[in-house]
Amino acid sequence: MAADLSALRAYAAAAQNMSRAAEGPQAGDEAGASDFSAMVSSAVQNTGNSLAQAEQLTAGAAMGQTELIDVVTAVSAAEVQLQTVMAVRDEVIRAYNDILKMPI
C-alpha cells in the first residue's frame, strides 16, 4: 500500500511539473532552466527514494516481516520510475547531440 501511495504521489508531482512546464517560464529563460533543473533533480531524488524503499521491503520480506505483494509492487514502481528517468536522460543526450551537429 505504501508503494501505491508513493507511485501516486510521484505521478501527481510529475503531472504538476508538466502543467507548470506547459505554462512556460514566468520570468525569462533562467526561470525555465531552473524549473527544468529542479524537475530533473526531483525526479532523480524520487527514483532514489523508491529504490531505497523497494530495498527495505525486500529485506523485510527476507526476514518474513513484509508481504510479498508489497515487495513486488514497490519493485515494479521503482523500476518504472528508473526507466522513465533513463528515457528522459537519453532524450536529453540525443537533443544535445543534435544541437552539436547544427551548423553555426
Tab-separated table of N, CA and C in Angstrom:
chain	number	residue	atom	x	y	z
A	1	MET	N	0.807	-1.194	0.000
A	1	MET	CA	0.000	0.000	0.000
A	1	MET	C	0.853	1.261	0.000
A	2	ALA	N	1.946	1.263	0.759
A	2	ALA	CA	2.804	2.436	0.809
A	2	ALA	C	3.428	2.703	-0.549
A	3	ALA	N	3.758	1.643	-1.282
A	3	ALA	CA	4.335	1.807	-2.612
A	3	ALA	C	3.308	2.401	-3.565
A	4	ASP	N	2.037	2.007	-3.419
A	4	ASP	CA	0.992	2.563	-4.266
A	4	ASP	C	0.856	4.063	-4.033
A	5	LEU	N	0.886	4.482	-2.768
A	5	LEU	CA	0.788	5.902	-2.452
A	5	LEU	C	1.997	6.655	-2.977
A	6	SER	N	3.163	6.034	-2.874
A	6	SER	CA	4.381	6.661	-3.377
A	6	SER	C	4.300	6.861	-4.880
A	7	ALA	N	3.820	5.855	-5.581
A	7	ALA	CA	3.683	5.965	-7.035
A	7	ALA	C	2.663	7.033	-7.398
A	8	LEU	N	1.547	7.083	-6.663
A	8	LEU	CA	0.534	8.105	-6.933
A	8	LEU	C	1.077	9.505	-6.698
A	9	ARG	N	1.842	9.668	-5.626
A	9	ARG	CA	2.433	10.976	-5.353
A	9	ARG	C	3.420	11.370	-6.443
A	10	ALA	N	4.214	10.384	-6.912
A	10	ALA	CA	5.182	10.670	-7.974
A	10	ALA	C	4.471	11.079	-9.254
A	11	TYR	N	3.405	10.370	-9.600
A	11	TYR	CA	2.648	10.729	-10.800
A	11	TYR	C	2.000	12.105	-10.651
A	12	ALA	N	1.487	12.410	-9.473
A	12	ALA	CA	0.871	13.714	-9.244
A	12	ALA	C	1.910	14.826	-9.347
A	13	ALA	N	3.087	14.602	-8.778
A	13	ALA	CA	4.155	15.600	-8.864
A	13	ALA	C	4.605	15.785	-10.307
A	14	ALA	N	4.708	14.693	-11.053
A	14	ALA	CA	5.105	14.802	-12.457
A	14	ALA	C	4.053	15.546	-13.258
A	15	ALA	N	2.789	15.274	-12.998
A	15	ALA	CA	1.714	15.971	-13.701
A	15	ALA	C	1.732	17.460	-13.369
A	16	GLN	N	1.976	17.781	-12.118
A	16	GLN	CA	2.024	19.185	-11.719
A	16	GLN	C	3.213	19.882	-12.383
A	17	ASN	N	4.368	19.213	-12.432
A	17	ASN	CA	5.537	19.793	-13.089
A	17	ASN	C	5.291	19.982	-14.580
A	18	MET	N	4.601	19.034	-15.190
A	18	MET	CA	4.311	19.145	-16.614
A	18	MET	C	3.349	20.299	-16.883
A	19	SER	N	2.379	20.506	-15.999
A	19	SER	CA	1.450	21.622	-16.201
A	19	SER	C	2.173	22.953	-16.031
A	20	ARG	N	3.124	23.020	-15.119
A	20	ARG	CA	3.916	24.238	-14.960
A	20	ARG	C	4.787	24.462	-16.186
A	21	ALA	N	5.355	23.365	-16.718
A	21	ALA	CA	6.214	23.485	-17.897
A	21	ALA	C	5.403	23.924	-19.107
A	22	ALA	N	4.150	23.492	-19.189
A	22	ALA	CA	3.295	23.874	-20.315
A	22	ALA	C	2.968	25.358	-20.277
A	23	GLU	N	2.937	25.935	-19.095
A	23	GLU	CA	2.656	27.361	-18.963
A	23	GLU	C	3.828	28.197	-19.444
A	24	GLY	N	5.019	27.616	-19.445
A	24	GLY	CA	6.216	28.330	-19.893
A	24	GLY	C	6.864	29.068	-18.750
A	25	PRO	N	8.083	29.533	-18.978
A	25	PRO	CA	8.791	30.264	-17.925
A	25	PRO	C	8.121	31.608	-17.644
A	26	GLN	N	8.051	31.955	-16.386
A	26	GLN	CA	7.367	33.174	-15.978
A	26	GLN	C	8.297	34.387	-15.989
A	27	ALA	N	9.571	34.192	-15.672
A	27	ALA	CA	10.475	35.339	-15.529
A	27	ALA	C	11.685	35.198	-16.451
A	28	GLY	N	11.497	34.730	-17.652
A	28	GLY	CA	12.606	34.633	-18.594
A	28	GLY	C	13.148	33.221	-18.700
A	29	ASP	N	14.215	33.099	-19.484
A	29	ASP	CA	14.789	31.788	-19.750
A	29	ASP	C	15.443	31.166	-18.523
A	30	GLU	N	16.007	31.981	-17.653
A	30	GLU	CA	16.675	31.439	-16.473
A	30	GLU	C	15.687	30.716	-15.563
A	31	ALA	N	14.484	31.231	-15.462
A	31	ALA	CA	13.465	30.584	-14.634
A	31	ALA	C	13.098	29.236	-15.228
A	32	GLY	N	12.994	29.167	-16.558
A	32	GLY	CA	12.687	27.903	-17.220
A	32	GLY	C	13.794	26.891	-17.009
A	33	ALA	N	15.034	27.343	-17.059
A	33	ALA	CA	16.163	26.442	-16.856
A	33	ALA	C	16.180	25.919	-15.430
A	34	SER	N	15.897	26.787	-14.463
A	34	SER	CA	15.910	26.338	-13.078
A	34	SER	C	14.733	25.406	-12.803
A	35	ASP	N	13.582	25.658	-13.461
A	35	ASP	CA	12.445	24.759	-13.302
A	35	ASP	C	12.774	23.377	-13.846
A	36	PHE	N	13.413	23.335	-15.011
A	36	PHE	CA	13.787	22.050	-15.603
A	36	PHE	C	14.801	21.344	-14.716
A	37	SER	N	15.767	22.092	-14.224
A	37	SER	CA	16.779	21.519	-13.341
A	37	SER	C	16.138	20.977	-12.067
A	38	ALA	N	15.208	21.723	-11.500
A	38	ALA	CA	14.518	21.275	-10.291
A	38	ALA	C	13.682	20.036	-10.574
A	39	MET	N	13.034	20.001	-11.751
A	39	MET	CA	12.222	18.844	-12.108
A	39	MET	C	13.088	17.593	-12.251
A	40	VAL	N	14.247	17.742	-12.900
A	40	VAL	CA	15.142	16.601	-13.077
A	40	VAL	C	15.694	16.148	-11.728
A	41	SER	N	16.100	17.099	-10.908
A	41	SER	CA	16.616	16.750	-9.578
A	41	SER	C	15.558	16.045	-8.741
A	42	SER	N	14.336	16.548	-8.810
A	42	SER	CA	13.238	15.928	-8.068
A	42	SER	C	12.970	14.511	-8.566
A	43	ALA	N	12.993	14.334	-9.880
A	43	ALA	CA	12.743	13.001	-10.442
A	43	ALA	C	13.822	12.020	-10.017
A	44	VAL	N	15.069	12.452	-10.031
A	44	VAL	CA	16.167	11.571	-9.618
A	44	VAL	C	16.060	11.245	-8.135
A	45	GLN	N	15.734	12.250	-7.332
A	45	GLN	CA	15.597	12.024	-5.894
A	45	GLN	C	14.431	11.085	-5.600
A	46	ASN	N	13.295	11.278	-6.264
A	46	ASN	CA	12.145	10.396	-6.057
A	46	ASN	C	12.457	8.970	-6.483
A	47	THR	N	13.206	8.825	-7.567
A	47	THR	CA	13.597	7.493	-8.019
A	47	THR	C	14.498	6.831	-6.999
A	48	GLY	N	15.449	7.575	-6.469
A	48	GLY	CA	16.331	7.028	-5.437
A	48	GLY	C	15.564	6.609	-4.198
A	49	ASN	N	14.583	7.433	-3.809
A	49	ASN	CA	13.756	7.087	-2.651
A	49	ASN	C	12.944	5.825	-2.905
A	50	SER	N	12.404	5.690	-4.117
A	50	SER	CA	11.621	4.496	-4.462
A	50	SER	C	12.489	3.252	-4.450
A	51	LEU	N	13.704	3.382	-4.968
A	51	LEU	CA	14.626	2.242	-4.961
A	51	LEU	C	15.005	1.851	-3.526
A	52	ALA	N	15.228	2.847	-2.685
A	52	ALA	CA	15.566	2.559	-1.285
A	52	ALA	C	14.394	1.886	-0.570
A	53	GLN	N	13.179	2.358	-0.846
A	53	GLN	CA	12.002	1.751	-0.226
A	53	GLN	C	11.834	0.309	-0.700
A	54	ALA	N	12.078	0.066	-1.977
A	54	ALA	CA	11.980	-1.293	-2.511
A	54	ALA	C	13.010	-2.206	-1.852
A	55	GLU	N	14.208	-1.678	-1.626
A	55	GLU	CA	15.247	-2.462	-0.942
A	55	GLU	C	14.830	-2.797	0.487
A	56	GLN	N	14.260	-1.814	1.187
A	56	GLN	CA	13.831	-2.056	2.564
A	56	GLN	C	12.726	-3.105	2.618
A	57	LEU	N	11.787	-3.023	1.696
A	57	LEU	CA	10.710	-4.010	1.671
A	57	LEU	C	11.237	-5.395	1.306
A	58	THR	N	12.210	-5.438	0.419
A	58	THR	CA	12.814	-6.725	0.057
A	58	THR	C	13.516	-7.342	1.258
A	59	ALA	N	14.239	-6.533	2.002
A	59	ALA	CA	14.897	-7.033	3.206
A	59	ALA	C	13.861	-7.486	4.236
A	60	GLY	N	12.767	-6.736	4.355
A	60	GLY	CA	11.698	-7.123	5.273
A	60	GLY	C	11.053	-8.434	4.867
A	61	ALA	N	10.913	-8.652	3.560
A	61	ALA	CA	10.337	-9.913	3.079
A	61	ALA	C	11.281	-11.073	3.352
A	62	ALA	N	12.577	-10.830	3.255
A	62	ALA	CA	13.545	-11.880	3.535
A	62	ALA	C	13.501	-12.303	5.002
A	63	MET	N	13.140	-11.359	5.867
A	63	MET	CA	13.033	-11.670	7.292
A	63	MET	C	11.623	-12.105	7.670
A	64	GLY	N	10.711	-12.110	6.694
A	64	GLY	CA	9.348	-12.542	6.953
A	64	GLY	C	8.465	-11.484	7.570
A	65	GLN	N	8.850	-10.215	7.454
A	65	GLN	CA	8.086	-9.138	8.077
A	65	GLN	C	7.191	-8.385	7.091
A	66	THR	N	7.367	-8.633	5.787
A	66	THR	CA	6.649	-7.873	4.764
A	66	THR	C	5.936	-8.830	3.821
A	67	GLU	N	4.766	-8.416	3.367
A	67	GLU	CA	4.009	-9.207	2.397
A	67	GLU	C	4.728	-9.177	1.048
A	68	LEU	N	4.682	-10.285	0.343
A	68	LEU	CA	5.345	-10.383	-0.945
A	68	LEU	C	4.726	-9.434	-1.978
A	69	ILE	N	3.434	-9.244	-1.921
A	69	ILE	CA	2.775	-8.358	-2.883
A	69	ILE	C	3.248	-6.920	-2.730
A	70	ASP	N	3.536	-6.492	-1.491
A	70	ASP	CA	4.064	-5.151	-1.265
A	70	ASP	C	5.454	-5.002	-1.873
A	71	VAL	N	6.251	-6.059	-1.768
A	71	VAL	CA	7.595	-6.041	-2.341
A	71	VAL	C	7.518	-5.938	-3.860
A	72	VAL	N	6.680	-6.762	-4.461
A	72	VAL	CA	6.549	-6.763	-5.918
A	72	VAL	C	6.048	-5.407	-6.413
A	73	THR	N	5.085	-4.836	-5.724
A	73	THR	CA	4.550	-3.536	-6.113
A	73	THR	C	5.614	-2.454	-5.997
A	74	ALA	N	6.370	-2.448	-4.916
A	74	ALA	CA	7.415	-1.432	-4.719
A	74	ALA	C	8.524	-1.565	-5.748
A	75	VAL	N	8.931	-2.798	-6.028
A	75	VAL	CA	9.992	-3.015	-7.013
A	75	VAL	C	9.514	-2.603	-8.402
A	76	SER	N	8.277	-2.917	-8.726
A	76	SER	CA	7.735	-2.537	-10.039
A	76	SER	C	7.650	-1.026	-10.175
A	77	ALA	N	7.185	-0.344	-9.138
A	77	ALA	CA	7.089	1.116	-9.181
A	77	ALA	C	8.470	1.743	-9.323
A	78	ALA	N	9.442	1.225	-8.589
A	78	ALA	CA	10.803	1.745	-8.674
A	78	ALA	C	11.390	1.499	-10.069
A	79	GLU	N	11.094	0.340	-10.636
A	79	GLU	CA	11.591	0.027	-11.972
A	79	GLU	C	11.004	0.976	-13.017
A	80	VAL	N	9.716	1.260	-12.913
A	80	VAL	CA	9.071	2.178	-13.858
A	80	VAL	C	9.669	3.577	-13.729
A	81	GLN	N	9.872	4.032	-12.504
A	81	GLN	CA	10.459	5.356	-12.305
A	81	GLN	C	11.873	5.414	-12.867
A	82	LEU	N	12.659	4.366	-12.640
A	82	LEU	CA	14.030	4.334	-13.142
A	82	LEU	C	14.046	4.334	-14.666
A	83	GLN	N	13.177	3.559	-15.276
A	83	GLN	CA	13.104	3.532	-16.736
A	83	GLN	C	12.678	4.892	-17.295
A	84	THR	N	11.786	5.576	-16.605
A	84	THR	CA	11.351	6.901	-17.049
A	84	THR	C	12.502	7.895	-16.989
A	85	VAL	N	13.244	7.890	-15.890
A	85	VAL	CA	14.387	8.799	-15.755
A	85	VAL	C	15.433	8.493	-16.825
A	86	MET	N	15.668	7.212	-17.086
A	86	MET	CA	16.645	6.844	-18.112
A	86	MET	C	16.180	7.271	-19.498
A	87	ALA	N	14.887	7.168	-19.784
A	87	ALA	CA	14.361	7.586	-21.085
A	87	ALA	C	14.509	9.100	-21.261
A	88	VAL	N	14.228	9.862	-20.206
A	88	VAL	CA	14.392	11.309	-20.274
A	88	VAL	C	15.859	11.656	-20.475
A	89	ARG	N	16.732	10.977	-19.762
A	89	ARG	CA	18.173	11.208	-19.924
A	89	ARG	C	18.608	10.943	-21.357
A	90	ASP	N	18.146	9.844	-21.933
A	90	ASP	CA	18.501	9.506	-23.308
A	90	ASP	C	18.019	10.567	-24.286
A	91	GLU	N	16.814	11.085	-24.065
A	91	GLU	CA	16.283	12.125	-24.953
A	91	GLU	C	17.070	13.429	-24.814
A	92	VAL	N	17.467	13.773	-23.601
A	92	VAL	CA	18.267	14.983	-23.393
A	92	VAL	C	19.607	14.845	-24.089
A	93	ILE	N	20.229	13.690	-23.970
A	93	ILE	CA	21.518	13.456	-24.630
A	93	ILE	C	21.340	13.506	-26.145
A	94	ARG	N	20.274	12.914	-26.645
A	94	ARG	CA	20.017	12.941	-28.089
A	94	ARG	C	19.812	14.383	-28.567
A	95	ALA	N	19.068	15.179	-27.819
A	95	ALA	CA	18.843	16.575	-28.194
A	95	ALA	C	20.145	17.370	-28.154
A	96	TYR	N	20.966	17.120	-27.147
A	96	TYR	CA	22.259	17.798	-27.043
A	96	TYR	C	23.137	17.446	-28.235
A	97	ASN	N	23.171	16.193	-28.615
A	97	ASN	CA	23.958	15.776	-29.781
A	97	ASN	C	23.439	16.409	-31.067
A	98	ASP	N	22.117	16.529	-31.185
A	98	ASP	CA	21.539	17.194	-32.355
A	98	ASP	C	21.935	18.659	-32.402
A	99	ILE	N	21.979	19.318	-31.263
A	99	ILE	CA	22.397	20.717	-31.201
A	99	ILE	C	23.855	20.840	-31.605
A	100	LEU	N	24.691	19.916	-31.158
A	100	LEU	CA	26.109	19.966	-31.526
A	100	LEU	C	26.316	19.783	-33.024
A	101	LYS	N	25.437	19.040	-33.666
A	101	LYS	CA	25.569	18.783	-35.112
A	101	LYS	C	25.083	19.941	-35.967
A	102	MET	N	24.389	20.913	-35.370
A	102	MET	CA	23.859	22.035	-36.136
A	102	MET	C	25.001	22.932	-36.615
A	103	PRO	N	24.910	23.368	-37.875
A	103	PRO	CA	25.946	24.300	-38.359
A	103	PRO	C	25.758	25.681	-37.727
A	104	ILE	N	26.856	26.357	-37.588
A	104	ILE	CA	26.816	27.691	-36.979
A	104	ILE	C	26.705	28.733	-38.049
